Coordinates of C-alpha atoms and ligand atoms in Angstrom, one line a residue:
Chain A
X2 CA -25.5 17.7 37.3
X3 CA -25.5 19.7 40.3
X4 CA -24.5 15.8 41.8
X5 CA -21.6 15.5 39.1
X6 CA -20.8 19.3 40.6
X7 CA -20.3 18.5 44.3
X8 CA -18.8 14.9 44.0
X9 CA -15.7 16.7 42.1
X10 CA -15.7 18.9 44.7
X11 CA -15.8 16.4 47.8
X12 CA -12.7 14.9 46.1
X13 CA -11.0 17.8 45.0
X14 CA -11.7 18.3 48.8
X15 CA -10.6 15.3 49.9
X16 CA -7.4 14.9 47.1
X17 CA -6.2 18.3 48.7
X18 CA -5.3 16.9 52.4
X19 CA -4.8 13.1 51.1
X20 CA -0.7 14.2 51.5
X21 CA -0.6 14.0 54.9
X22 CA -1.9 11.1 55.5
X23 CA -0.6 9.4 52.1
X24 CA 2.7 8.9 50.7
X25 CA 2.7 11.5 48.2
X26 CA 3.9 10.1 44.5
X27 CA 1.6 7.3 45.6
X28 CA -0.9 9.7 45.1
X29 CA 1.1 11.6 41.4
X30 CA 1.4 8.3 39.8
X31 CA -2.8 6.9 40.3
X32 CA -3.6 11.0 38.6
X33 CA -0.9 9.4 36.0
X34 CA -3.3 7.2 35.8
X35 CA -6.3 8.4 36.3
X36 CA -6.1 11.2 33.3
X37 CA -4.2 7.9 31.0
X38 CA -6.9 5.7 31.6
X39 CA -9.0 8.7 30.8
X40 CA -7.9 9.4 27.9
X41 CA -8.5 5.1 27.0
X42 CA -11.7 5.6 28.1
X43 CA -13.2 8.9 25.7
X44 CA -11.6 6.5 23.2
X45 CA -13.3 2.7 23.7
X46 CA -15.8 4.0 26.2
X47 CA -17.5 7.1 24.1
X48 CA -15.9 6.4 20.5
X49 CA -15.5 2.3 20.5
X50 CA -12.6 2.2 19.7
X51 CA -10.0 -0.5 21.1
X52 CA -6.0 1.0 21.0
X53 CA -3.7 -1.9 22.1
X54 CA -1.0 -0.3 21.1
X55 CA -1.3 3.8 24.2
X56 CA 1.5 3.0 25.4
X57 CA 3.1 4.3 22.6
X58 CA 1.7 7.7 23.6
X59 CA 2.4 7.3 27.2
X60 CA 6.2 6.1 27.2
X61 CA 7.5 9.1 24.2
X62 CA 5.6 11.9 25.8
X63 CA 8.6 10.6 29.4
X64 CA 11.2 10.6 27.2
X65 CA 10.4 14.4 25.3
X66 CA 9.5 15.1 28.7
X67 CA 12.8 13.9 30.4
X68 CA 14.8 15.2 27.6
X69 CA 13.9 18.6 27.6
X70 CA 14.4 19.3 31.2
X71 CA 17.4 17.5 31.3
X72 CA 18.9 18.9 28.2
X73 CA 17.5 22.9 29.0
X74 CA 16.3 25.2 31.5
X75 CA 13.2 25.3 30.0
X76 CA 10.4 25.8 32.7
X77 CA 8.3 22.5 34.2
X78 CA 4.7 23.0 32.1
X79 CA 6.3 24.2 28.5
X80 CA 8.4 20.2 29.2
X81 CA 5.2 18.7 29.9
X82 CA 3.4 21.0 26.4
X83 CA 6.6 19.7 24.9
X84 CA 5.4 15.8 25.6
X85 CA 2.0 15.9 25.1
X86 CA 2.4 17.8 21.6
X87 CA 5.4 15.3 20.3
X88 CA 2.2 12.3 20.9
X89 CA -0.2 15.1 19.9
X90 CA 1.8 14.7 16.9
X91 CA 3.0 11.3 16.3
X92 CA -1.3 10.5 16.9
X93 CA -2.0 12.1 13.7
X94 CA 0.4 10.6 11.7
X95 CA -0.6 7.8 13.2
X96 CA -4.7 8.4 12.8
X97 CA -4.5 8.7 9.3
X98 CA -3.6 6.2 8.4
X99 CA -5.5 3.6 12.0
X100 CA -8.8 5.1 12.0
X101 CA -10.1 3.6 8.4
X102 CA -10.0 0.1 9.8
X103 CA -12.1 -0.8 12.8
X104 CA -11.9 -2.7 15.0
X105 CA -9.9 -6.2 15.8
X106 CA -8.3 -4.3 12.9
X107 CA -7.6 -0.3 14.0
X108 CA -6.9 -2.2 18.0
X109 CA -4.2 -4.5 15.5
X110 CA -2.3 -1.7 13.9
X111 CA -2.0 0.7 16.6
X112 CA -0.2 -2.6 18.8
X113 CA 2.2 -2.9 15.8
X114 CA 2.7 1.3 15.9
X115 CA 3.6 0.7 19.7
X116 CA 6.0 -1.8 19.0
X117 CA 7.8 0.8 15.7
X118 CA 7.2 3.5 18.8
X119 CA 9.2 0.8 21.3
X120 CA 11.7 0.2 19.5
X121 CA 13.2 3.3 17.6
X122 CA 13.1 4.7 21.8
X123 CA 15.1 1.7 22.4
X124 CA 17.6 2.3 19.7
X125 CA 17.6 5.9 20.1
X126 CA 20.2 7.3 21.9
X127 CA 18.7 10.5 23.5
X128 CA 16.6 7.0 26.0
X129 CA 19.7 6.1 27.2
X130 CA 18.6 2.3 26.1
X131 CA 17.7 -0.1 28.2
X132 CA 19.4 1.5 31.2
X133 CA 15.8 3.9 30.9
X134 CA 16.4 7.8 30.7
X135 CA 17.2 8.6 34.8
X136 CA 18.3 11.7 36.7
X137 CA 15.3 14.0 35.1
X138 CA 15.1 17.0 37.1
X139 CA 11.7 18.3 38.0
X140 CA 12.5 22.6 37.0
X141 CA 11.1 25.7 38.6
X142 CA 7.8 26.4 37.1
X143 CA 6.9 28.7 35.5
X144 CA 10.7 29.4 36.1
X145 CA 9.8 30.8 39.5
X146 CA 8.1 28.0 41.9
X147 CA 10.3 25.6 43.0
X148 CA 9.0 21.7 43.0
X149 CA 11.8 19.7 43.9
X150 CA 9.8 18.6 47.4
X151 CA 7.1 16.1 46.2
X152 CA 5.4 17.0 48.5
X153 CA 4.6 20.6 47.0
X154 CA 5.0 18.7 43.5
X155 CA 1.2 16.7 44.4
X156 CA 0.1 20.0 44.0
X157 CA 0.9 20.9 40.8
X158 CA 1.0 17.5 39.7
X159 CA -3.4 17.6 41.0
X160 CA -3.4 21.3 39.5
X161 CA -2.6 19.9 36.0
X162 CA -5.0 16.4 36.6
X163 CA -8.0 18.4 37.6
X164 CA -7.1 20.3 34.7
X165 CA -7.2 17.1 32.5
X166 CA -9.9 15.3 33.9
X167 CA -12.3 19.1 33.2
X168 CA -10.5 18.5 29.5
X169 CA -12.1 15.1 29.2
X170 CA -15.7 16.1 31.2
X171 CA -16.0 18.7 28.5
X172 CA -14.8 16.9 25.2
X173 CA -17.2 14.1 26.0
X174 CA -19.6 16.9 27.0
X175 CA -19.9 19.0 24.3
X176 CA -21.4 19.3 20.7
X177 CA -18.6 16.6 19.8
X178 CA -18.8 14.2 22.6
X179 CA -22.7 13.5 22.0
X180 CA -21.8 12.8 17.6
X181 CA -19.4 10.4 19.3
X182 CA -22.2 9.0 20.9
X183 CA -24.4 8.2 17.8
X184 CA -21.9 7.1 16.4
X185 CA -20.4 4.3 18.3
X186 CA -24.4 3.8 18.7
X187 CA -24.1 2.9 15.3
X188 CA -21.7 4.3 12.9
X189 CA -23.5 4.2 9.2
X190 CA -26.5 6.3 10.0
X191 CA -24.3 8.9 11.5
X192 CA -22.4 8.7 7.6
X193 CA -26.8 9.0 5.9
X194 CA -27.4 11.8 8.1
X195 CA -24.1 13.4 6.3
X196 CA -21.5 13.1 8.4
X197 CA -17.9 11.6 7.9
X198 CA -17.6 10.0 11.0
X199 CA -13.8 8.7 11.2
X200 CA -13.6 12.3 10.6
X201 CA -15.4 12.4 14.2
X202 CA -12.8 9.6 15.4
X203 CA -10.0 10.8 14.4
X204 CA -10.2 14.4 16.1
X205 CA -11.1 11.6 19.5
X206 CA -7.6 10.1 18.7
X207 CA -5.9 12.8 19.0
X208 CA -7.2 14.8 21.6
X209 CA -6.8 10.9 23.4
X210 CA -3.3 10.6 22.6
X211 CA -2.1 14.2 24.2
X212 CA -4.3 13.4 27.3
X213 CA -2.0 9.6 27.7
X214 CA 1.0 12.3 26.2
X215 CA 0.0 15.0 29.2
X216 CA 0.0 11.6 31.5
X217 CA 3.0 10.1 30.2
X218 CA 4.5 13.8 31.2
X219 CA 3.4 14.2 34.2
X220 CA 4.5 10.8 34.8
X221 CA 8.0 11.0 34.2
X222 CA 8.2 14.1 36.4
X223 CA 7.0 12.9 38.8
X224 CA 9.0 9.7 39.1
X225 CA 12.7 11.8 37.4
X226 CA 12.8 8.9 35.3
X227 CA 11.4 7.6 31.8
X228 CA 11.8 3.7 31.0
X229 CA 11.7 1.7 28.3
X230 CA 8.4 0.5 30.4
X231 CA 6.0 2.8 29.9
X232 CA 6.0 2.9 25.9
X233 CA 5.9 -1.3 26.0
X234 CA 2.7 -3.5 26.0
X235 CA 2.3 -4.3 29.9
X236 CA 1.4 -0.3 30.3
X237 CA -1.4 -0.9 27.2
X238 CA -3.0 -3.5 28.6
X239 CA -2.8 -2.1 32.4
X240 CA -4.7 1.7 31.3
X241 CA -7.5 -1.5 29.4
X242 CA -7.8 -2.8 32.5
X243 CA -7.6 -0.1 34.2
X244 CA -10.5 1.2 32.1
X245 CA -13.0 -2.0 31.8
X246 CA -11.8 -1.8 35.7
X247 CA -13.6 1.0 36.9
X248 CA -16.4 1.4 34.4
X249 CA -16.3 2.1 31.0
X250 CA -18.3 4.6 29.2
X251 CA -19.1 6.1 32.8
X252 CA -17.0 9.7 34.1
X253 CA -15.1 8.6 37.1
X254 CA -14.8 4.6 36.3
X255 CA -11.4 4.8 34.8
X256 CA -10.0 7.1 37.3
X257 CA -11.1 4.3 40.3
X258 CA -9.9 1.4 37.9
X259 CA -7.1 3.4 37.8
X260 CA -6.8 3.6 41.6
X261 CA -7.6 0.8 42.5
X262 CA -4.7 -0.9 39.9
X263 CA -1.4 1.5 40.9
X264 CA -3.0 -0.1 44.8
X265 CA -3.1 -2.8 44.0
X266 CA 0.1 -3.1 42.4
X267 CA 1.9 -0.8 45.1
X268 CA 0.8 -3.8 47.3
X269 CA 1.7 -6.9 45.0
X270 CA 4.9 -5.9 44.5
X271 CA 6.8 -8.4 46.7
X272 CA 4.8 -11.2 44.7
X273 CA 6.8 -10.0 41.7
X274 CA 5.0 -12.6 38.5
X275 CA 2.3 -13.2 41.0
X276 CA 0.9 -9.6 40.6
X277 CA 1.0 -10.9 36.9
X278 CA -1.4 -13.3 37.8
X279 CA -3.4 -11.6 40.2
X280 CA -4.0 -8.5 37.6
X281 CA -5.6 -11.7 35.1
X282 CA -7.8 -12.6 37.7
X283 CA -9.0 -9.6 38.9
X284 CA -9.7 -8.6 34.6
X285 CA -11.6 -11.9 34.5
X286 CA -13.7 -11.7 37.2
X287 CA -14.8 -8.2 36.6
X288 CA -15.4 -9.2 33.3
X289 CA -17.6 -12.1 34.3
X290 CA -19.0 -10.4 36.5
X291 CA -18.9 -7.3 36.7
X292 CA -19.3 -6.3 33.2
X293 CA -20.2 -2.5 33.8
X294 CA -17.2 -1.9 36.3
X295 CA -16.8 -1.2 39.5
X296 CA -18.8 3.0 39.1
X297 CA -21.4 1.0 36.5
X298 CA -22.5 -1.4 38.2
X299 CA -22.9 1.2 41.3
X300 CA -24.6 3.7 39.3
X301 CA -26.7 0.8 37.8
X302 CA -27.6 -0.4 41.7
X303 CA -28.4 3.4 42.6
X304 CA -30.1 3.8 40.2
X305 CA -32.2 0.4 40.8
X306 CA -33.0 1.3 43.9
X307 CA -34.1 5.0 42.8
X308 CA -36.1 3.8 40.4
X309 CA -36.8 0.7 40.1
X310 CA -40.1 0.6 37.6
X311 CA -36.7 1.7 35.2
X312 CA -35.8 -0.1 32.1
X313 CA -32.4 -0.9 32.8
X314 CA -31.7 1.6 28.9
X315 CA -31.5 4.9 31.2
X316 CA -28.8 3.1 33.6
X317 CA -26.2 2.5 31.0
X318 CA -26.6 6.3 29.9
Chain B
X2 CA -59.2 11.7 -0.3
X3 CA -57.9 13.4 -3.7
X4 CA -54.2 13.6 -4.1
X5 CA -54.0 18.0 -4.0
X6 CA -51.7 19.4 -6.7
X7 CA -51.8 16.1 -7.9
X8 CA -48.9 16.5 -10.8
X9 CA -49.3 16.1 -14.0
X10 CA -48.0 12.7 -15.0
X11 CA -46.5 12.8 -18.4
X12 CA -43.1 10.2 -17.0
X13 CA -41.5 9.8 -20.0
X14 CA -41.4 12.5 -22.4
X15 CA -40.8 15.2 -19.1
X16 CA -38.0 17.9 -19.0
X17 CA -35.0 16.4 -16.8
X18 CA -35.5 19.8 -14.7
X19 CA -38.9 18.4 -13.3
X20 CA -37.3 15.1 -12.0
X21 CA -35.2 15.7 -8.7
X22 CA -34.0 12.2 -9.2
X23 CA -32.7 10.4 -12.6
X24 CA -30.9 7.0 -12.3
X25 CA -29.3 5.3 -15.5
X26 CA -29.2 1.9 -15.7
X27 CA -27.2 1.4 -12.7
X28 CA -26.1 -1.7 -11.7
X29 CA -25.0 -3.2 -9.0
X30 CA -23.6 -6.9 -8.3
X31 CA -22.5 -9.4 -5.2
X32 CA -19.8 -11.5 -6.5
X33 CA -21.4 -12.9 -9.6
X34 CA -24.8 -12.0 -8.2
X35 CA -26.9 -9.0 -10.0
X36 CA -28.8 -7.5 -7.8
X37 CA -29.7 -4.5 -9.5
X38 CA -29.4 -5.1 -13.3
X39 CA -29.5 -1.9 -15.6
X40 CA -32.1 0.1 -13.1
X41 CA -33.5 3.8 -14.9
X42 CA -35.1 6.0 -12.9
X43 CA -36.7 9.4 -12.8
X44 CA -38.6 10.3 -9.4
X45 CA -40.0 14.1 -10.7
X46 CA -39.7 16.3 -8.1
X47 CA -42.9 16.7 -5.4
X48 CA -44.1 13.5 -6.2
X49 CA -44.6 10.4 -4.0
X50 CA -43.1 8.1 -5.0
X51 CA -43.7 4.1 -4.8
X52 CA -40.5 1.4 -5.5
X53 CA -43.2 -1.6 -5.3
X54 CA -41.8 -4.8 -5.7
X55 CA -40.5 -8.7 -4.1
X56 CA -39.0 -9.7 -1.3
X57 CA -35.4 -9.9 -2.5
X58 CA -36.2 -7.7 -5.9
X59 CA -33.2 -5.3 -5.4
X60 CA -35.4 -2.6 -3.7
X61 CA -33.5 -1.8 -0.5
X62 CA -30.0 -2.1 -2.6
X63 CA -31.7 0.1 -5.1
X64 CA -31.5 3.4 -2.4
X65 CA -28.0 2.2 -0.8
X66 CA -27.0 2.8 -4.8
X67 CA -29.0 5.7 -4.3
X68 CA -28.0 6.8 -1.7
X69 CA -24.3 5.9 -2.3
X70 CA -24.1 3.7 1.0
X71 CA -23.1 1.0 -2.0
X72 CA -20.8 1.9 -4.9
X73 CA -22.2 2.1 -7.6
X74 CA -21.3 -1.3 -10.1
X75 CA -22.1 0.8 -13.2
X76 CA -24.6 3.6 -14.0
X77 CA -24.6 6.9 -13.2
X78 CA -27.0 9.0 -11.1
X79 CA -27.5 12.5 -10.7
X80 CA -29.3 15.1 -8.2
X81 CA -31.6 17.4 -8.9
X82 CA -29.1 18.2 -11.7
X83 CA -25.5 16.6 -9.8
X84 CA -23.8 13.6 -10.6
X85 CA -23.4 12.1 -7.5
X86 CA -22.2 9.2 -9.2
X87 CA -19.1 9.1 -7.1
X88 CA -20.3 11.3 -3.9
X89 CA -20.1 9.1 -0.6
X90 CA -22.8 9.2 0.7
X91 CA -22.1 11.8 4.3
X92 CA -22.4 14.6 0.8
X93 CA -25.4 13.3 -0.9
X94 CA -27.0 13.5 2.9
X95 CA -26.1 17.1 1.9
X96 CA -26.8 17.5 -1.1
X97 CA -30.5 17.0 0.4
X98 CA -31.3 13.6 -0.3
X99 CA -31.3 11.7 2.7
X100 CA -32.8 8.2 4.0
X101 CA -35.2 6.3 6.5
X102 CA -33.3 2.5 6.9
X103 CA -35.6 -0.6 6.2
X104 CA -34.7 -1.9 9.8
X105 CA -35.0 1.1 12.6
X106 CA -31.6 3.4 12.9
X107 CA -32.1 5.2 15.6
X108 CA -29.7 5.7 18.3
X109 CA -31.1 3.6 20.6
X110 CA -28.4 5.3 23.7
X111 CA -29.3 8.9 23.2
X112 CA -32.4 10.4 24.3
X113 CA -35.3 11.0 21.3
X114 CA -34.3 14.5 22.3
X115 CA -30.9 13.7 21.3
X116 CA -31.4 11.6 18.3
X117 CA -32.4 14.6 16.8
X118 CA -30.4 17.1 17.4
X119 CA -27.0 15.0 15.9
X120 CA -28.4 15.0 12.6
X121 CA -29.5 19.1 13.1
X122 CA -25.9 19.3 14.1
X123 CA -25.0 17.7 10.6
X124 CA -25.5 21.0 9.5
X125 CA -24.7 23.5 11.8
X126 CA -21.2 24.0 12.1
X127 CA -20.6 23.2 16.3
X128 CA -20.1 19.8 15.2
X129 CA -16.6 19.5 15.8
X130 CA -16.2 21.9 19.2
X131 CA -15.0 19.6 21.4
X132 CA -14.6 22.6 23.7
X133 CA -17.5 23.5 24.0
X134 CA -20.6 23.0 26.7
X135 CA -23.1 20.7 25.3
X136 CA -24.4 23.9 26.1
X137 CA -23.1 25.7 22.8
X138 CA -25.8 23.4 21.2
X139 CA -28.9 23.6 23.6
X140 CA -30.7 26.0 21.4
X141 CA -31.0 23.5 18.5
X142 CA -33.1 22.3 21.2
X143 CA -36.6 24.4 20.7
X144 CA -35.9 22.8 16.6
X145 CA -35.5 19.9 17.8
X146 CA -38.5 19.4 19.8
X147 CA -40.5 21.2 16.7
X148 CA -39.8 18.5 14.9
X149 CA -40.7 16.0 17.4
X150 CA -43.9 17.4 17.8
X151 CA -44.4 17.5 14.3
X152 CA -44.1 13.3 14.6
X153 CA -46.1 13.2 17.7
X154 CA -43.4 13.0 20.2
X155 CA -42.7 15.7 21.7
X156 CA -43.8 14.2 25.4
X157 CA -41.4 11.2 25.2
X158 CA -37.8 13.7 24.0
X159 CA -36.1 12.2 27.1
X160 CA -37.2 8.3 26.6
X161 CA -34.1 6.9 25.1
X162 CA -34.8 5.8 21.8
X163 CA -34.5 2.3 23.2
X164 CA -37.2 2.1 24.8
X165 CA -39.5 2.8 22.3
X166 CA -42.1 0.8 20.4
X167 CA -41.5 0.2 16.9
X168 CA -43.7 2.3 15.0
X169 CA -42.5 4.9 16.9
X170 CA -39.4 4.2 16.3
X171 CA -40.2 4.4 12.9
X172 CA -42.0 8.2 13.7
X173 CA -38.4 9.1 15.1
X174 CA -36.1 7.9 12.4
X175 CA -39.2 10.4 10.5
X176 CA -37.9 13.2 12.7
X177 CA -34.5 12.6 12.3
X178 CA -34.1 12.3 9.2
X179 CA -36.3 15.9 8.5
X180 CA -33.7 17.8 10.7
X181 CA -31.7 17.5 7.1
X182 CA -34.6 20.0 5.7
X183 CA -33.8 16.7 2.9
X184 CA -34.8 18.4 -0.6
X185 CA -35.6 13.9 -1.6
X186 CA -36.7 11.8 1.0
X187 CA -36.0 7.5 0.5
X188 CA -38.2 5.6 3.4
X189 CA -37.7 1.8 3.0
X190 CA -41.1 0.4 4.3
X191 CA -41.8 2.7 6.4
X192 CA -45.0 0.8 7.9
X193 CA -43.0 -2.2 7.5
X194 CA -44.2 -4.2 11.2
X195 CA -46.9 -2.1 12.2
X196 CA -49.7 -3.2 13.6
X197 CA -53.4 -2.2 12.1
X198 CA -53.2 1.0 14.5
X199 CA -49.7 2.3 13.4
X200 CA -50.2 2.3 9.9
X201 CA -52.9 4.8 10.2
X202 CA -50.4 7.9 11.4
X203 CA -47.4 7.5 9.8
X204 CA -49.2 7.0 6.3
X205 CA -50.4 10.4 6.9
X206 CA -46.9 11.4 9.1
X207 CA -45.9 10.6 5.2
X208 CA -48.6 13.1 3.5
X209 CA -47.5 16.1 5.7
X210 CA -44.1 15.5 5.0
X211 CA -44.1 15.2 1.5
X212 CA -45.4 18.3 2.4
X213 CA -42.8 20.7 0.1
X214 CA -40.6 17.9 -1.2
X215 CA -40.1 14.6 -2.9
X216 CA -40.6 10.9 -0.9
X217 CA -39.7 7.0 -2.2
X218 CA -40.9 5.4 -1.2
X219 CA -40.6 1.5 -1.1
X220 CA -43.5 0.0 0.5
X221 CA -45.5 -4.1 0.4
X222 CA -48.8 -2.6 2.1
X223 CA -49.9 -1.8 -1.2
X224 CA -53.1 -0.4 0.1
X225 CA -50.7 2.2 1.6
X226 CA -49.5 2.9 -2.0
X227 CA -52.2 3.1 -3.4
X228 CA -53.1 6.1 -1.5
X229 CA -50.1 8.1 -1.5
X230 CA -48.4 7.7 -4.4
X231 CA -48.5 9.8 -7.8
X232 CA -46.5 7.2 -9.5
X233 CA -44.9 3.7 -9.5
X234 CA -41.9 1.4 -10.1
X235 CA -42.1 -2.5 -10.1
X236 CA -38.8 -4.0 -10.1
X237 CA -38.1 -7.6 -9.9
X238 CA -35.6 -9.6 -9.7
X239 CA -33.7 -6.2 -10.4
X240 CA -35.4 -5.1 -13.1
X241 CA -38.2 -2.8 -13.2
X242 CA -40.5 -4.4 -15.4
X243 CA -43.0 -1.5 -15.2
X244 CA -43.3 1.5 -14.2
X245 CA -46.4 4.9 -13.6
X246 CA -49.5 5.0 -12.3
X247 CA -50.7 2.5 -9.8
X248 CA -53.2 1.6 -11.5
X249 CA -51.6 1.6 -14.7
X250 CA -49.3 -0.9 -12.5
X251 CA -51.7 -3.3 -10.8
X252 CA -53.2 -4.1 -14.4
X253 CA -49.9 -5.0 -15.6
X254 CA -49.7 -8.8 -16.1
X255 CA -45.9 -8.8 -15.9
X256 CA -46.4 -7.2 -12.6
X257 CA -50.0 -9.3 -11.3
X258 CA -47.4 -12.6 -12.1
X259 CA -44.9 -10.8 -9.8
X260 CA -47.0 -10.6 -7.6
X261 CA -49.4 -13.5 -7.3
X262 CA -50.1 -14.6 -3.8
X263 CA -49.1 -12.2 -2.6
X264 CA -52.5 -9.5 -3.4
X265 CA -53.5 -9.6 -0.1
X266 CA -50.0 -8.3 2.0
Ligands
ATP23 N1 -24.2 -6.9 0.4 C1 -24.7 -8.4 -0.6 N2 -23.7 -9.4 -0.5 C2 -24.1 -9.9 -0.9 N3 -25.5 -9.6 -1.5 C3 -26.7 -8.8 -1.4 C4 -26.5 -7.6 -0.9 N4 -27.3 -7.4 -0.3 C5 -28.6 -7.7 -0.8 N5 -27.7 -8.9 -1.5 C6 -28.9 -10.2 -2.1 O1 -29.3 -8.5 -3.0 C7 -30.9 -8.7 -3.4 C8 -31.7 -7.6 -3.7 O2 -31.0 -7.3 -1.7 P1 -32.5 -6.5 -1.6 O3 -32.0 -6.0 0.4 O4 -31.9 -5.5 -2.1 O5 -33.4 -6.9 -1.5 P2 -35.6 -5.9 -1.3 O6 -35.8 -6.0 -2.9 O7 -34.6 -4.7 -0.9 O8 -35.4 -6.8 0.1 P3 -37.0 -7.2 0.9 O9 -38.2 -6.3 0.2 O10 -37.4 -8.4 1.5 O11 -36.3 -5.9 1.6 C9 -30.8 -10.2 -2.3 O12 -31.3 -11.7 -3.3 C10 -30.5 -10.7 -1.7 O13 -30.1 -11.3 -1.2
MG24 MG1 -35.8 -4.2 1.6

């Protein structure tokens, strides 16, 4: 418990001074995707649900937030909430149909919905179609604080991210989170103990979509544009990569995964198509050799090193 | 080892109020195969009742039907006077009919304490509170510890369930089901796969948990059945072939044929 707090505190201090040394937009991108990957982690790592269409929540929210900011003078935080709210409602509807399906069927339904959402965003007039939505203004925060400068805006994004990640932490360490873990372990047993697993999975799905929506909304304000890519299959795939790379079902793994992938994309940007191939190779290596992901493997090593007598089962906790 | 307040045996004439569970003509078909064929069964309140029969007789399928883990093909089940035929499993459990599984059903990646706490959460009303710290349910720990203590596992509360021996997993499972304070407990082969040293304690445990509630168990070990049970129902090929006290049933020629060669298992 206290160790988690200490690590969080160190990370926070590092994050506070980071923009002095590192390009703030890159840092903000990492933060957005850390939230996005955490939302995916909540779903797959804790509820055991694999979504192939998580980008629909990310992308839709990006467009909605962008649209609110472009067409109104509503303050920034309300625009973010607006995007988040729409993703949440969308998940509440999609979840009704998807949640009773398990495994690959669930994945395919989410994929189908996300393709549908992609198509709607492509056709709708407010999105700017193939060109995307450009020139999204950063309205003042609370109607007061000017955040047009990226260096200043970084601290807003950092605060929102910290809040979102705390929310994620709270969810997985809540009474509800405990039931989710039980469902992931042995769903029929949860039912036989008088609880309805699909209700818990439904809530997890909606919560996950809210967080994904927040990530997308933030992203739109960071880059000041929203494009179809945000709602596309490659983004849905990338968030899977981030989560697995960092360590599924670990608290900080997907955040690291997000950072690694964002930085890698940045470094490999010059390679064009080759960037995708490099991503594929990395995913393959992780799946074959480091199945617990970056953070998972380190935790396993530490645990082994600390108490060599204990069995493996402890490590995955 | 005489029974404490052994109930009077009058199976067929018993009024329905004395029966906690009544299944009427229940059947279950898998494709063309009738796994449970027109079974009528009543379980007397406060009794320890055994459901026995050779492998593949349909005992586990019966349990699945009685707890509504599987839908009925036909028939009707009432529990405590409520018709549960159309309910789903979770709702049946909430009414107080809770089961254990033939293949141990603990949560392997949860600690023993968490295993029991999950079950306690079922009736605690905070299970959906995602915004609260887990500390919100820490007040269930005392009760969880009590339950673990009852089955002799209090010392291992922080172990992962996957680290337990087979026998202890069964005990944990019983503690988990007890968390729901069931009126009727269904145990599917609680001693299966256990060594001799584990059978005696689990038998004692079953007798203990049966105080104040009703137990229906599937059991292959006939000496466990004979020491524990007030009443025995024998199933073969999905049908009941005998029903009565252990002594009556064990003298029944049909049962003796069904059990031929399994007598000393
Ligand atoms: N889901 C299913 N689909 C098809 N057949 C099934 C299914 N479940 C059980 N059966 C069949 O129904 C019959 C009864 O199985 P059941 O598990 O109820 O027997 P049992 O009396 O519990 O046996 P055991 O003593 O081996 O546990 C078996 O022939 C089994 O193959
Ligand atoms: Mg069986």
